[in-house]
PDB file of C-alpha atoms in Angstrom:
ATOM      1  CA  MET A   1     -30.138  98.746  32.036  1.00 43.00           C
ATOM      2  CA  ASN A   2     -26.726 100.743  31.183  1.00 43.00           C
ATOM      3  CA  ASN A   3     -26.022 102.074  27.702  1.00 49.00           C
ATOM      4  CA  MET A   4     -22.711 100.195  27.948  1.00 51.00           C
ATOM      5  CA  PRO A   5     -23.808  96.781  29.573  1.00 62.00           C
ATOM      6  CA  ASN A   6     -21.050  94.600  31.064  1.00 81.00           C
ATOM      7  CA  PHE A   7     -22.624  91.447  29.636  1.00 90.00           C
ATOM      8  CA  ARG A   8     -22.752  90.078  26.335  1.00 95.00           C
ATOM      9  CA  ILE A   9     -25.670  89.740  24.143  1.00 95.00           C
ATOM     10  CA  LYS A  10     -26.429  88.230  21.235  1.00 97.00           C
ATOM     11  CA  PHE A  11     -29.318  88.347  18.199  1.00 97.00           C
ATOM     12  CA  GLN A  12     -31.621  85.408  17.339  1.00 96.00           C
ATOM     13  CA  THR A  13     -34.316  84.956  15.092  1.00 97.00           C
ATOM     14  CA  LEU A  14     -37.385  82.302  15.457  1.00 97.00           C
ATOM     15  CA  GLU A  15     -39.697  81.396  12.916  1.00 96.00           C
ATOM     16  CA  PHE A  16     -43.220  80.847  13.483  1.00 96.00           C
ATOM     17  CA  SER A  17     -45.936  79.979  11.028  1.00 93.00           C
ATOM     18  CA  HIS A  18     -46.808  83.402   9.645  1.00 87.00           C
ATOM     19  CA  ILE A  19     -44.075  85.663  11.709  1.00 94.00           C
ATOM     20  CA  ASP A  20     -40.351  85.579  12.238  1.00 97.00           C
ATOM     21  CA  ILE A  21     -39.923  86.864  15.948  1.00 98.00           C
ATOM     22  CA  HIS A  22     -36.372  88.857  16.343  1.00 97.00           C
ATOM     23  CA  PHE A  23     -34.757  89.341  19.659  1.00 96.00           C
ATOM     24  CA  LYS A  24     -31.778  90.059  21.621  1.00 97.00           C
ATOM     25  CA  THR A  25     -30.499  87.805  24.479  1.00 98.00           C
ATOM     26  CA  LEU A  26     -27.638  87.278  27.075  1.00 97.00           C
ATOM     27  CA  ARG A  27     -24.856  85.481  25.082  1.00 96.00           C
ATOM     28  CA  SER A  28     -25.256  82.375  27.336  1.00 94.00           C
ATOM     29  CA  ASN A  29     -26.419  81.701  30.622  1.00 93.00           C
ATOM     30  CA  GLN A  30     -22.873  82.555  32.060  1.00 94.00           C
ATOM     31  CA  GLU A  31     -23.463  86.377  32.072  1.00 95.00           C
ATOM     32  CA  PHE A  32     -23.807  88.456  34.996  1.00 94.00           C
ATOM     33  CA  ALA A  33     -23.815  92.101  35.689  1.00 94.00           C
ATOM     34  CA  ASP A  34     -25.467  93.716  39.088  1.00 93.00           C
ATOM     35  CA  PRO A  35     -22.848  96.503  39.812  1.00 92.00           C
ATOM     36  CA  GLU A  36     -25.445  98.191  42.123  1.00 93.00           C
ATOM     37  CA  GLY A  37     -26.380  95.214  43.794  1.00 95.00           C
ATOM     38  CA  VAL A  38     -30.172  95.827  42.399  1.00 95.00           C
ATOM     39  CA  ALA A  39     -30.982  92.018  41.723  1.00 95.00           C
ATOM     40  CA  ALA A  40     -28.747  91.087  44.884  1.00 96.00           C
ATOM     41  CA  SER A  41     -31.382  93.280  46.942  1.00 96.00           C
ATOM     42  CA  LEU A  42     -34.148  91.451  45.508  1.00 95.00           C
ATOM     43  CA  GLY A  43     -32.675  87.976  46.306  1.00 95.00           C
ATOM     44  CA  ILE A  44     -31.501  87.041  42.947  1.00 95.00           C
ATOM     45  CA  SER A  45     -28.356  85.411  43.191  1.00 95.00           C
ATOM     46  CA  SER A  46     -25.330  85.597  40.797  1.00 95.00           C
ATOM     47  CA  ALA A  47     -26.502  82.019  39.456  1.00 94.00           C
ATOM     48  CA  GLN A  48     -29.918  82.785  38.979  1.00 95.00           C
ATOM     49  CA  TRP A  49     -29.294  86.271  37.088  1.00 96.00           C
ATOM     50  CA  PRO A  50     -28.808  85.335  33.819  1.00 96.00           C
ATOM     51  CA  LEU A  51     -31.892  82.744  33.803  1.00 95.00           C
ATOM     52  CA  PHE A  52     -34.266  85.463  32.456  1.00 96.00           C
ATOM     53  CA  GLY A  53     -32.148  86.368  29.600  1.00 97.00           C
ATOM     54  CA  VAL A  54     -31.684  83.173  27.382  1.00 96.00           C
ATOM     55  CA  VAL A  55     -34.526  81.468  25.154  1.00 96.00           C
ATOM     56  CA  TRP A  56     -35.421  77.990  27.054  1.00 96.00           C
ATOM     57  CA  GLU A  57     -37.064  74.938  25.368  1.00 96.00           C
ATOM     58  CA  SER A  58     -40.395  75.573  27.599  1.00 97.00           C
ATOM     59  CA  SER A  59     -40.641  78.926  26.455  1.00 97.00           C
ATOM     60  CA  GLN A  60     -40.337  78.110  22.736  1.00 97.00           C
ATOM     61  CA  VAL A  61     -43.290  75.460  23.546  1.00 97.00           C
ATOM     62  CA  LEU A  62     -45.327  78.065  24.740  1.00 98.00           C
ATOM     63  CA  ALA A  63     -44.790  80.518  21.966  1.00 98.00           C
ATOM     64  CA  HIS A  64     -45.766  77.932  19.558  1.00 97.00           C
ATOM     65  CA  LEU A  65     -48.988  77.113  21.314  1.00 97.00           C
ATOM     66  CA  MET A  66     -49.561  80.927  21.240  1.00 97.00           C
ATOM     67  CA  ASP A  67     -48.615  81.084  17.692  1.00 96.00           C
ATOM     68  CA  ASP A  68     -51.651  78.795  16.955  1.00 89.00           C
ATOM     69  CA  LEU A  69     -54.336  80.121  19.530  1.00 93.00           C
ATOM     70  CA  ASP A  70     -57.325  82.270  18.429  1.00 93.00           C
ATOM     71  CA  THR A  71     -56.589  85.436  20.933  1.00 93.00           C
ATOM     72  CA  GLY A  72     -59.804  87.331  19.713  1.00 92.00           C
ATOM     73  CA  LYS A  73     -60.145  90.059  22.381  1.00 94.00           C
ATOM     74  CA  LYS A  74     -58.962  88.373  25.132  1.00 97.00           C
ATOM     75  CA  ARG A  75     -56.890  90.087  27.713  1.00 98.00           C
ATOM     76  CA  ILE A  76     -53.592  88.121  28.232  1.00 98.00           C
ATOM     77  CA  LEU A  77     -51.125  88.059  30.837  1.00 98.00           C
ATOM     78  CA  GLU A  78     -47.761  86.371  30.790  1.00 98.00           C
ATOM     79  CA  VAL A  79     -46.305  85.634  34.017  1.00 98.00           C
ATOM     80  CA  GLY A  80     -42.526  85.185  34.538  1.00 98.00           C
ATOM     81  CA  CYS A  81     -42.047  86.443  30.964  1.00 98.00           C
ATOM     82  CA  GLY A  82     -38.088  86.053  31.247  1.00 98.00           C
ATOM     83  CA  ILE A  83     -36.914  87.043  27.747  1.00 98.00           C
ATOM     84  CA  GLY A  84     -40.717  87.303  26.789  1.00 98.00           C
ATOM     85  CA  LEU A  85     -40.865  85.196  23.615  1.00 98.00           C
ATOM     86  CA  SER A  86     -44.361  84.493  24.063  1.00 98.00           C
ATOM     87  CA  SER A  87     -45.177  88.149  24.778  1.00 98.00           C
ATOM     88  CA  LEU A  88     -43.232  89.231  21.552  1.00 98.00           C
ATOM     89  CA  LEU A  89     -45.271  86.842  19.450  1.00 98.00           C
ATOM     90  CA  LEU A  90     -48.547  87.873  20.686  1.00 98.00           C
ATOM     91  CA  ASN A  91     -47.671  91.501  20.478  1.00 98.00           C
ATOM     92  CA  ALA A  92     -46.642  91.022  16.905  1.00 97.00           C
ATOM     93  CA  ARG A  93     -50.100  89.130  16.370  1.00 96.00           C
ATOM     94  CA  GLY A  94     -51.746  92.092  17.694  1.00 96.00           C
ATOM     95  CA  ALA A  95     -53.101  90.326  20.851  1.00 97.00           C
ATOM     96  CA  ALA A  96     -53.559  92.689  24.291  1.00 98.00           C
ATOM     97  CA  ILE A  97     -50.695  91.149  25.975  1.00 98.00           C
ATOM     98  CA  THR A  98     -49.130  92.172  29.149  1.00 98.00           C
ATOM     99  CA  ALA A  99     -46.238  90.950  30.633  1.00 98.00           C
ATOM    100  CA  THR A 100     -44.754  90.423  34.306  1.00 98.00           C
ATOM    101  CA  ASP A 101     -41.578  89.330  35.819  1.00 98.00           C
ATOM    102  CA  TYR A 102     -39.256  89.805  38.993  1.00 98.00           C
ATOM    103  CA  HIS A 103     -35.826  90.636  37.360  1.00 98.00           C
ATOM    104  CA  PRO A 104     -34.780  94.152  37.314  1.00 97.00           C
ATOM    105  CA  GLU A 105     -33.342  93.775  33.578  1.00 97.00           C
ATOM    106  CA  VAL A 106     -36.303  92.243  31.947  1.00 98.00           C
ATOM    107  CA  GLY A 107     -38.226  95.678  31.227  1.00 97.00           C
ATOM    108  CA  GLU A 108     -35.691  97.147  29.003  1.00 96.00           C
ATOM    109  CA  PHE A 109     -35.002  93.768  27.188  1.00 97.00           C
ATOM    110  CA  LEU A 110     -38.820  93.695  26.522  1.00 98.00           C
ATOM    111  CA  ILE A 111     -38.863  97.434  25.484  1.00 97.00           C
ATOM    112  CA  GLY A 112     -35.851  96.780  23.039  1.00 97.00           C
ATOM    113  CA  ASN A 113     -37.049  93.615  21.631  1.00 98.00           C
ATOM    114  CA  ALA A 114     -40.453  94.986  20.969  1.00 98.00           C
ATOM    115  CA  ALA A 115     -38.871  97.769  18.813  1.00 97.00           C
ATOM    116  CA  LEU A 116     -36.816  95.148  16.875  1.00 97.00           C
ATOM    117  CA  ASN A 117     -40.288  93.425  15.911  1.00 97.00           C
ATOM    118  CA  GLU A 118     -41.405  96.912  15.088  1.00 95.00           C
ATOM    119  CA  GLY A 119     -44.357  96.307  17.473  1.00 94.00           C
ATOM    120  CA  ARG A 120     -45.886  98.636  20.125  1.00 97.00           C
ATOM    121  CA  LYS A 121     -44.325  98.662  23.433  1.00 97.00           C
ATOM    122  CA  ILE A 122     -45.833  95.591  25.657  1.00 98.00           C
ATOM    123  CA  PRO A 123     -47.466  96.608  28.790  1.00 98.00           C
ATOM    124  CA  TYR A 124     -45.230  95.471  31.806  1.00 98.00           C
ATOM    125  CA  LEU A 125     -44.956  95.271  35.304  1.00 98.00           C
ATOM    126  CA  ARG A 126     -41.909  94.145  37.742  1.00 98.00           C
ATOM    127  CA  THR A 127     -43.661  92.482  40.291  1.00 98.00           C
ATOM    128  CA  SER A 128     -43.359  89.467  42.896  1.00 97.00           C
ATOM    129  CA  TRP A 129     -46.096  86.858  42.927  1.00 98.00           C
ATOM    130  CA  ASP A 130     -46.469  88.108  46.727  1.00 97.00           C
ATOM    131  CA  ASN A 131     -47.664  91.647  45.651  1.00 97.00           C
ATOM    132  CA  GLN A 132     -51.660  91.676  46.850  1.00 95.00           C
ATOM    133  CA  ASN A 133     -52.297  94.758  44.733  1.00 96.00           C
ATOM    134  CA  THR A 134     -50.505  94.884  41.252  1.00 98.00           C
ATOM    135  CA  GLY A 135     -53.023  97.225  39.611  1.00 97.00           C
ATOM    136  CA  LEU A 136     -53.033  95.158  36.678  1.00 98.00           C
ATOM    137  CA  GLY A 137     -56.597  93.973  36.841  1.00 98.00           C
ATOM    138  CA  GLN A 138     -57.869  90.515  35.778  1.00 98.00           C
ATOM    139  CA  PHE A 139     -57.478  88.559  32.535  1.00 98.00           C
ATOM    140  CA  ASP A 140     -59.105  86.188  30.312  1.00 97.00           C
ATOM    141  CA  LEU A 141     -56.098  83.873  29.679  1.00 98.00           C
ATOM    142  CA  ILE A 142     -53.095  83.806  31.770  1.00 98.00           C
ATOM    143  CA  ILE A 143     -49.791  81.993  30.392  1.00 98.00           C
ATOM    144  CA  GLY A 144     -46.110  81.220  31.591  1.00 98.00           C
ATOM    145  CA  SER A 145     -43.329  78.410  31.112  1.00 98.00           C
ATOM    146  CA  ASP A 146     -40.913  77.168  33.653  1.00 96.00           C
ATOM    147  CA  LEU A 147     -42.393  78.777  36.607  1.00 97.00           C
ATOM    148  CA  LEU A 148     -42.340  76.450  39.488  1.00 95.00           C
ATOM    149  CA  TYR A 149     -38.543  76.358  40.546  1.00 91.00           C
ATOM    150  CA  GLU A 150     -39.297  75.805  44.629  1.00 92.00           C
ATOM    151  CA  LYS A 151     -41.864  74.199  46.501  1.00 93.00           C
ATOM    152  CA  GLU A 152     -42.966  77.744  47.735  1.00 95.00           C
ATOM    153  CA  HIS A 153     -43.808  78.886  44.426  1.00 95.00           C
ATOM    154  CA  VAL A 154     -46.674  76.602  44.261  1.00 97.00           C
ATOM    155  CA  GLU A 155     -48.740  78.418  46.769  1.00 97.00           C
ATOM    156  CA  LEU A 156     -47.526  82.081  45.351  1.00 98.00           C
ATOM    157  CA  LEU A 157     -48.035  81.304  41.933  1.00 98.00           C
ATOM    158  CA  SER A 158     -51.655  79.748  42.245  1.00 98.00           C
ATOM    159  CA  GLN A 159     -52.764  82.875  44.262  1.00 98.00           C
ATOM    160  CA  PHE A 160     -50.925  85.470  41.873  1.00 98.00           C
ATOM    161  CA  ILE A 161     -52.852  83.678  39.056  1.00 98.00           C
ATOM    162  CA  HIS A 162     -56.162  83.502  40.788  1.00 97.00           C
ATOM    163  CA  ARG A 163     -55.987  87.141  41.924  1.00 98.00           C
ATOM    164  CA  HIS A 164     -55.645  87.983  38.198  1.00 98.00           C
ATOM    165  CA  ALA A 165     -58.159  85.639  36.722  1.00 97.00           C
ATOM    166  CA  LYS A 166     -61.373  86.649  35.417  1.00 97.00           C
ATOM    167  CA  LEU A 167     -64.757  85.023  36.548  1.00 95.00           C
ATOM    168  CA  GLN A 168     -64.083  82.979  33.307  1.00 95.00           C
ATOM    169  CA  CYS A 169     -60.304  82.221  32.523  1.00 97.00           C
ATOM    170  CA  GLU A 170     -58.108  79.858  30.932  1.00 97.00           C
ATOM    171  CA  VAL A 171     -54.392  79.312  32.195  1.00 98.00           C
ATOM    172  CA  ILE A 172     -51.751  77.574  29.994  1.00 98.00           C
ATOM    173  CA  LEU A 173     -48.186  76.864  31.629  1.00 98.00           C
ATOM    174  CA  VAL A 174     -45.705  74.951  30.265  1.00 98.00           C
ATOM    175  CA  ASP A 175     -43.631  72.761  32.862  1.00 97.00           C
ATOM    176  CA  PRO A 176     -40.458  71.074  31.824  1.00 95.00           C
ATOM    177  CA  GLY A 177     -40.669  68.663  35.179  1.00 90.00           C
ATOM    178  CA  ARG A 178     -39.313  70.127  37.779  1.00 88.00           C
ATOM    179  CA  GLY A 179     -41.400  68.123  40.260  1.00 88.00           C
ATOM    180  CA  PHE A 180     -43.813  70.621  41.525  1.00 94.00           C
ATOM    181  CA  HIS A 181     -46.574  70.640  38.801  1.00 94.00           C
ATOM    182  CA  ALA A 182     -48.741  67.988  40.582  1.00 95.00           C
ATOM    183  CA  LYS A 183     -49.159  69.942  43.825  1.00 97.00           C
ATOM    184  CA  PHE A 184     -49.461  73.070  41.841  1.00 97.00           C
ATOM    185  CA  SER A 185     -52.650  71.325  40.139  1.00 97.00           C
ATOM    186  CA  LYS A 186     -53.918  70.320  43.361  1.00 97.00           C
ATOM    187  CA  ALA A 187     -53.584  74.045  44.573  1.00 97.00           C
ATOM    188  CA  MET A 188     -55.395  75.371  41.298  1.00 97.00           C
ATOM    189  CA  ILE A 189     -58.121  72.577  42.065  1.00 97.00           C
ATOM    190  CA  LEU A 190     -58.570  73.683  45.187  1.00 97.00           C
ATOM    191  CA  LEU A 191     -59.066  77.194  43.759  1.00 96.00           C
ATOM    192  CA  GLY A 192     -61.620  76.099  41.634  1.00 96.00           C
ATOM    193  CA  TYR A 193     -60.172  75.334  38.193  1.00 97.00           C
ATOM    194  CA  SER A 194     -60.392  72.527  36.151  1.00 97.00           C
ATOM    195  CA  HIS A 195     -57.060  70.923  35.189  1.00 97.00           C
ATOM    196  CA  LYS A 196     -55.683  69.018  32.017  1.00 97.00           C
ATOM    197  CA  GLN A 197     -52.092  67.816  31.105  1.00 96.00           C
ATOM    198  CA  SER A 198     -50.540  66.814  28.036  1.00 96.00           C
ATOM    199  CA  HIS A 199     -47.032  65.745  26.975  1.00 95.00           C
ATOM    200  CA  VAL A 200     -45.255  67.970  24.547  1.00 95.00           C
ATOM    201  CA  LYS A 201     -44.889  66.314  21.266  1.00 89.00           C
ATOM    202  CA  ALA A 202     -41.241  66.180  19.792  1.00 87.00           C
ATOM    203  CA  GLU A 203     -40.623  68.717  17.962  1.00 90.00           C
ATOM    204  CA  ASN A 204     -37.379  69.810  15.975  1.00 91.00           C
ATOM    205  CA  TYR A 205     -36.566  72.771  18.231  1.00 92.00           C
ATOM    206  CA  LEU A 206     -36.576  70.567  21.426  1.00 94.00           C
ATOM    207  CA  SER A 207     -34.079  68.259  22.648  1.00 91.00           C
ATOM    208  CA  GLU A 208     -34.344  64.593  22.573  1.00 89.00           C
ATOM    209  CA  ASN A 209     -34.493  64.607  26.598  1.00 90.00           C
ATOM    210  CA  TYR A 210     -37.241  67.221  26.934  1.00 93.00           C
ATOM    211  CA  SER A 211     -39.968  65.960  29.003  1.00 91.00           C
ATOM    212  CA  GLY A 212     -42.047  68.716  29.581  1.00 94.00           C
ATOM    213  CA  GLN A 213     -45.936  69.041  29.826  1.00 96.00           C
ATOM    214  CA  ILE A 214     -48.669  71.296  28.910  1.00 97.00           C
ATOM    215  CA  LEU A 215     -50.665  72.421  32.045  1.00 98.00           C
ATOM    216  CA  ARG A 216     -54.188  73.847  31.410  1.00 98.00           C
ATOM    217  CA  TYR A 217     -56.364  75.266  34.032  1.00 98.00           C
ATOM    218  CA  ALA A 218     -60.159  76.801  33.395  1.00 97.00           C
ATOM    219  CA  LYS A 219     -62.369  78.669  35.439  1.00 85.00           C
ATOM    220  CA  PRO A 220     -64.823  78.124  36.688  1.00 76.00           C
ATOM    221  CA  ALA A 221     -64.347  74.392  36.836  1.00 56.00           C
TER     222      ALA A 221
END
């Protein structure tokens, strides 16, 4: 990211049970800057470009789940982290969190936001889900929010998660209801995972029409 970006940002603070998380985001989901065509070369359109840089309701649900989680010594991976709210929260809690995303701007935002919270640099890899050899290793817990945008994401994401799951692994995803979570759950079951899902309880940070679900998978079944 350039020192003088030609998109506008804003700063926010979200409160959790014992931690306040400070972070910068894009000012809105209408911002765009890809002067060298890096995002375009990765297949990221101008309409898709700003989606990484705002806080979505599903990401807030996931972060609140992580706020209550006993992380212990778990090695945790956030997939498609975007602005990385859950990663920032887990990092502030001292958890062993690693983040991934495909967008070329995510890494710099994650570095800056970790510093805003006086936290350590979060291990991060820009990668696509079809990468067969990320070098990340395997994890005890894999998390993500609002990941299933398209039909082809079902196979790509399930296989990516499976490659990075330890022999005993928990997966927690928050899905706002884009229509692909049933097929994704079937794919995960075929890979040997058990499956549970629950509706998100109404919270004051969610809009009245939010109808997301919490998807949980465990290996072995």
